Amino acid sequence: DAKTTQPPSMDCAEGRAANLPCNHSTISGNEYVYWYRQIHSQGPQYIIHGLKNNETNEMASLIITEDRKSSTLILPHATLRDTAVYYCIVRGSQGGSEKLVFGKGTKLTVNP
Amino acid sequence: DAGVTQSPTHLIKTRGQQVTLRCSPKSGHDTVSWYQQALGQGPQFIFQYYEEEERQRGNFPDRFSGHQFPNYSSELNVNALLLGDSALYLCASRYRLRGTGELFFGEGSRLTVL
């Protein structure tokens, strides 16, 4: 079972920031938080990941709470092309495991 | 630089048949994993290959098998197809020694079992 909980759907106005929450209250100390998104009928696309510090890249920012039990993915200026299902995943860093446990994610709809 | 490529993109089979799906990893990647995504669900891990061996397996029956070749490409085989095997099959790759590196996914092979 997925170790994360996300709202099933969210809406956002184009040009505004999209803030997608994720709860991972059972996360272990060596587990990272990963975010992927999947645009309709395409393969999942990596967005960002982090351990405990906030992270930013060209796509998004990841804010992880100090107790690491939850995080927020921020798309600073959402566009129509950001409409997708967003998955928050907890994954360990040891052993080279490829097993990502996907939940149902959050379907983000960006409206014009 | 080509990303992860999968073939075929779509295929239709009937119950009881066998299917082989193919995956070429992103250049420089040596690890391949396979996922099954049923309609409306998130992807589910099937198995992972590196150094031509299956290293980790999800909760899938033995009807699902795979292979990795010396050039790191991979195949997924499913025998005795069931209607419930209809899904999008995704291949993902990465460079194994980059421990926390992201997986790169292909666009998938959509299998329909009639």
Coordinates of N, CA and C in Angstrom, one line a residue, chain A residues 7-101:
Chain A
P7 N -5.1 14.5 -1.7 CA -6.5 14.7 -2.1 C -6.7 14.2 -3.5
P8 N -7.9 13.7 -3.8 CA -8.1 13.1 -5.1 C -8.1 14.1 -6.3
S9 N -8.5 15.3 -6.0 CA -8.5 16.3 -7.1 C -8.4 17.7 -6.5
M10 N -7.9 18.6 -7.4 CA -7.7 20.0 -7.1 C -7.9 20.8 -8.4
D11 N -8.3 22.1 -8.2 CA -8.3 23.0 -9.3 C -7.5 24.2 -9.1
C12 N -7.0 24.8 -10.2 CA -6.1 25.9 -10.0 C -6.3 26.8 -11.3
A13 N -6.3 28.1 -11.1 CA -6.4 29.1 -12.2 C -5.1 29.2 -12.9
E14 N -5.1 29.3 -14.2 CA -3.9 29.5 -14.9 C -3.2 30.8 -14.5
G15 N -1.8 30.6 -14.3 CA -1.0 31.8 -13.9 C -0.9 31.9 -12.3
R16 N -1.7 31.2 -11.6 CA -1.6 31.2 -10.2 C -0.8 30.0 -9.7
A17 N -0.3 30.0 -8.4 CA 0.4 29.0 -7.9 C -0.5 27.8 -7.5
A18 N 0.0 26.6 -7.8 CA -0.7 25.4 -7.5 C 0.0 24.7 -6.3
N19 N -0.7 24.5 -5.2 CA -0.1 23.9 -4.0 C -0.7 22.6 -3.8
L20 N 0.1 21.5 -4.0 CA -0.4 20.2 -3.8 C 0.1 19.5 -2.5
P21 N -0.8 19.2 -1.6 CA -0.4 18.6 -0.3 C -0.2 17.1 -0.4
C22 N 0.6 16.6 0.5 CA 0.8 15.2 0.7 C 1.1 14.8 2.1
N23 N 0.4 13.9 2.7 CA 0.7 13.4 4.0 C 1.5 12.1 4.0
H24 N 2.5 12.0 4.7 CA 3.3 10.8 4.8 C 3.8 10.6 6.2
S25 N 2.8 10.4 7.1 CA 3.1 10.4 8.6 C 4.0 9.3 9.0
T26 N 4.1 8.2 8.3 CA 4.9 7.0 8.7 C 6.3 7.0 8.0
I27 N 6.7 8.1 7.4 CA 8.0 8.1 6.7 C 9.1 7.8 7.7
S28 N 10.1 7.1 7.2 CA 11.3 6.7 8.0 C 12.4 7.7 7.7
G29 N 13.4 7.7 8.6 CA 14.4 8.7 8.5 C 15.2 8.7 7.2
N30 N 15.3 7.5 6.6 CA 16.1 7.4 5.4 C 15.3 7.4 4.1
E31 N 14.0 7.8 4.2 CA 13.1 7.8 3.1 C 13.0 9.2 2.5
Y32 N 13.0 9.2 1.2 CA 12.9 10.5 0.4 C 11.4 10.6 0.0
V33 N 11.0 11.9 -0.2 CA 9.7 12.2 -0.8 C 10.0 12.5 -2.3
Y34 N 9.3 11.8 -3.2 CA 9.4 12.0 -4.6 C 8.0 12.5 -5.1
W35 N 8.1 13.3 -6.1 CA 6.9 13.7 -6.9 C 7.1 13.4 -8.3
Y36 N 6.0 12.8 -8.9 CA 6.0 12.5 -10.3 C 4.6 13.0 -10.8
R37 N 4.5 13.3 -12.1 CA 3.2 13.6 -12.6 C 3.0 12.8 -13.9
Q38 N 1.7 12.6 -14.2 CA 1.4 11.8 -15.4 C 0.3 12.6 -16.2
I39 N 0.7 13.0 -17.3 CA -0.2 13.7 -18.2 C -1.0 12.6 -19.0
H40 N -2.2 12.8 -19.3 CA -3.1 11.8 -19.8 C -2.4 11.0 -20.9
S41 N -2.4 9.6 -20.7 CA -1.9 8.7 -21.7 C -0.4 8.7 -21.9
Q42 N 0.3 9.4 -21.0 CA 1.8 9.4 -21.1 C 2.4 8.7 -19.9
G43 N 3.7 8.4 -20.0 CA 4.4 7.8 -18.8 C 4.6 8.9 -17.8
P44 N 4.7 8.4 -16.5 CA 5.0 9.4 -15.4 C 6.3 10.2 -15.7
Q45 N 6.3 11.4 -15.2 CA 7.4 12.3 -15.4 C 7.9 12.7 -14.0
Y46 N 9.2 12.6 -13.8 CA 9.8 13.0 -12.5 C 9.7 14.5 -12.4
I47 N 9.4 15.0 -11.2 CA 9.4 16.4 -10.9 C 10.5 16.9 -10.0
I48 N 10.5 16.3 -8.8 CA 11.4 16.7 -7.8 C 11.5 15.7 -6.7
H49 N 12.5 15.7 -5.9 CA 12.5 14.9 -4.7 C 13.4 15.6 -3.6
G50 N 13.1 15.2 -2.3 CA 13.8 15.7 -1.2 C 13.8 14.8 0.0
L51 N 14.7 15.1 0.9 CA 14.8 14.3 2.2 C 14.2 15.1 3.3
K52 N 14.8 16.3 3.6 CA 14.3 17.1 4.7 C 14.4 18.6 4.4
N53 N 15.3 19.0 3.6 CA 15.3 20.4 3.2 C 14.4 20.7 2.1
N54 N 14.0 22.0 2.0 CA 13.2 22.4 0.9 C 14.0 22.3 -0.4
E55 N 13.4 22.0 -1.5 CA 14.1 21.8 -2.8 C 13.4 22.6 -3.8
T56 N 14.2 23.1 -4.8 CA 13.6 23.9 -5.9 C 14.3 23.5 -7.2
N57 N 13.6 23.3 -8.2 CA 14.2 23.2 -9.6 C 13.4 24.0 -10.6
E58 N 13.7 23.7 -11.8 CA 13.1 24.5 -12.9 C 11.6 24.3 -13.0
M59 N 11.1 23.2 -12.5 CA 9.7 22.8 -12.6 C 8.9 23.2 -11.4
A60 N 9.5 23.0 -10.2 CA 8.6 23.2 -9.0 C 9.5 23.4 -7.7
S61 N 8.8 23.6 -6.6 CA 9.4 23.7 -5.3 C 8.8 22.6 -4.4
L62 N 9.6 22.0 -3.5 CA 9.1 21.0 -2.6 C 9.4 21.5 -1.2
I63 N 8.3 21.7 -0.4 CA 8.4 22.1 1.0 C 8.0 20.9 1.9
I64 N 9.0 20.5 2.7 CA 8.8 19.4 3.6 C 8.8 20.0 5.0
T65 N 7.7 19.6 5.8 CA 7.6 20.1 7.1 C 8.8 19.6 8.0
E66 N 9.0 20.3 9.1 CA 10.2 19.9 9.9 C 10.1 18.5 10.5
D67 N 8.9 18.0 10.8 CA 8.7 16.7 11.3 C 8.7 15.6 10.2
R68 N 8.7 16.1 9.0 CA 8.7 15.3 7.7 C 7.5 14.5 7.5
K69 N 6.4 14.8 8.2 CA 5.2 14.0 8.1 C 4.3 14.5 7.0
S70 N 4.6 15.6 6.4 CA 3.9 16.1 5.2 C 4.7 17.0 4.4
S71 N 4.3 17.2 3.1 CA 5.0 18.0 2.2 C 4.0 18.7 1.3
T72 N 4.5 19.7 0.6 CA 3.7 20.4 -0.4 C 4.5 20.6 -1.7
L73 N 4.0 20.3 -2.8 CA 4.6 20.6 -4.1 C 4.0 21.9 -4.6
I74 N 4.8 22.8 -5.0 CA 4.4 24.1 -5.5 C 4.8 24.3 -6.9
L75 N 3.8 24.5 -7.8 CA 4.0 24.9 -9.2 C 3.7 26.4 -9.2
P76 N 4.8 27.2 -9.3 CA 4.6 28.6 -9.0 C 3.7 29.4 -10.0
H77 N 3.7 29.0 -11.2 CA 2.8 29.7 -12.2 C 2.2 28.6 -13.1
A78 N 1.1 28.1 -12.6 CA 0.5 26.9 -13.3 C 0.0 27.3 -14.7
T79 N 0.3 26.4 -15.7 CA -0.2 26.6 -17.0 C -1.2 25.5 -17.4
L80 N -1.9 25.6 -18.5 CA -2.8 24.5 -18.9 C -2.1 23.2 -19.1
R81 N -0.8 23.3 -19.5 CA -0.1 22.0 -19.7 C 0.3 21.3 -18.4
D82 N 0.1 22.0 -17.2 CA 0.3 21.3 -15.9 C -0.8 20.5 -15.5
T83 N -1.9 20.5 -16.3 CA -3.0 19.6 -15.9 C -2.6 18.1 -16.0
A84 N -2.7 17.4 -14.9 CA -2.1 16.0 -14.9 C -2.5 15.4 -13.5
V85 N -2.2 14.1 -13.4 CA -2.3 13.5 -12.1 C -0.9 13.6 -11.4
Y86 N -0.9 14.1 -10.2 CA 0.4 14.2 -9.5 C 0.5 13.2 -8.4
Y87 N 1.6 12.5 -8.4 CA 1.8 11.4 -7.4 C 2.9 11.8 -6.4
C88 N 2.6 11.6 -5.1 CA 3.6 11.8 -4.1 C 4.0 10.4 -3.6
I89 N 5.3 10.2 -3.6 CA 5.8 8.8 -3.3 C 6.9 8.9 -2.3
V90 N 6.9 8.0 -1.3 CA 8.0 7.8 -0.4 C 8.9 6.7 -0.8
R91 N 10.1 6.9 -0.8 CA 11.0 5.8 -1.3 C 12.3 5.8 -0.5
G92 N 12.8 4.7 -0.2 CA 14.1 4.5 0.6 C 15.2 4.8 -0.3
S93 N 16.4 5.1 0.3 CA 17.6 5.4 -0.5 C 18.5 4.2 -0.5
Q94 N 18.2 3.1 0.1 CA 19.1 2.0 0.2 C 18.8 0.9 -0.7
G95 N 19.8 0.2 -1.1 CA 19.6 -1.1 -1.8 C 19.2 -0.9 -3.3
G96 N 19.2 0.3 -3.8 CA 18.9 0.5 -5.2 C 17.5 0.0 -5.6
S97 N 16.6 0.0 -4.6 CA 15.2 -0.5 -5.0 C 14.6 0.5 -6.0
E98 N 14.0 -0.2 -7.0 CA 13.2 0.6 -8.0 C 11.8 0.7 -7.7
K99 N 11.3 0.0 -6.6 CA 9.9 -0.1 -6.3 C 9.3 1.2 -5.8
L100 N 8.7 1.9 -6.7 CA 7.9 3.1 -6.3 C 6.5 2.6 -6.1
V101 N 5.9 3.0 -4.9 CA 4.6 2.6 -4.6 C 3.7 3.8 -4.9

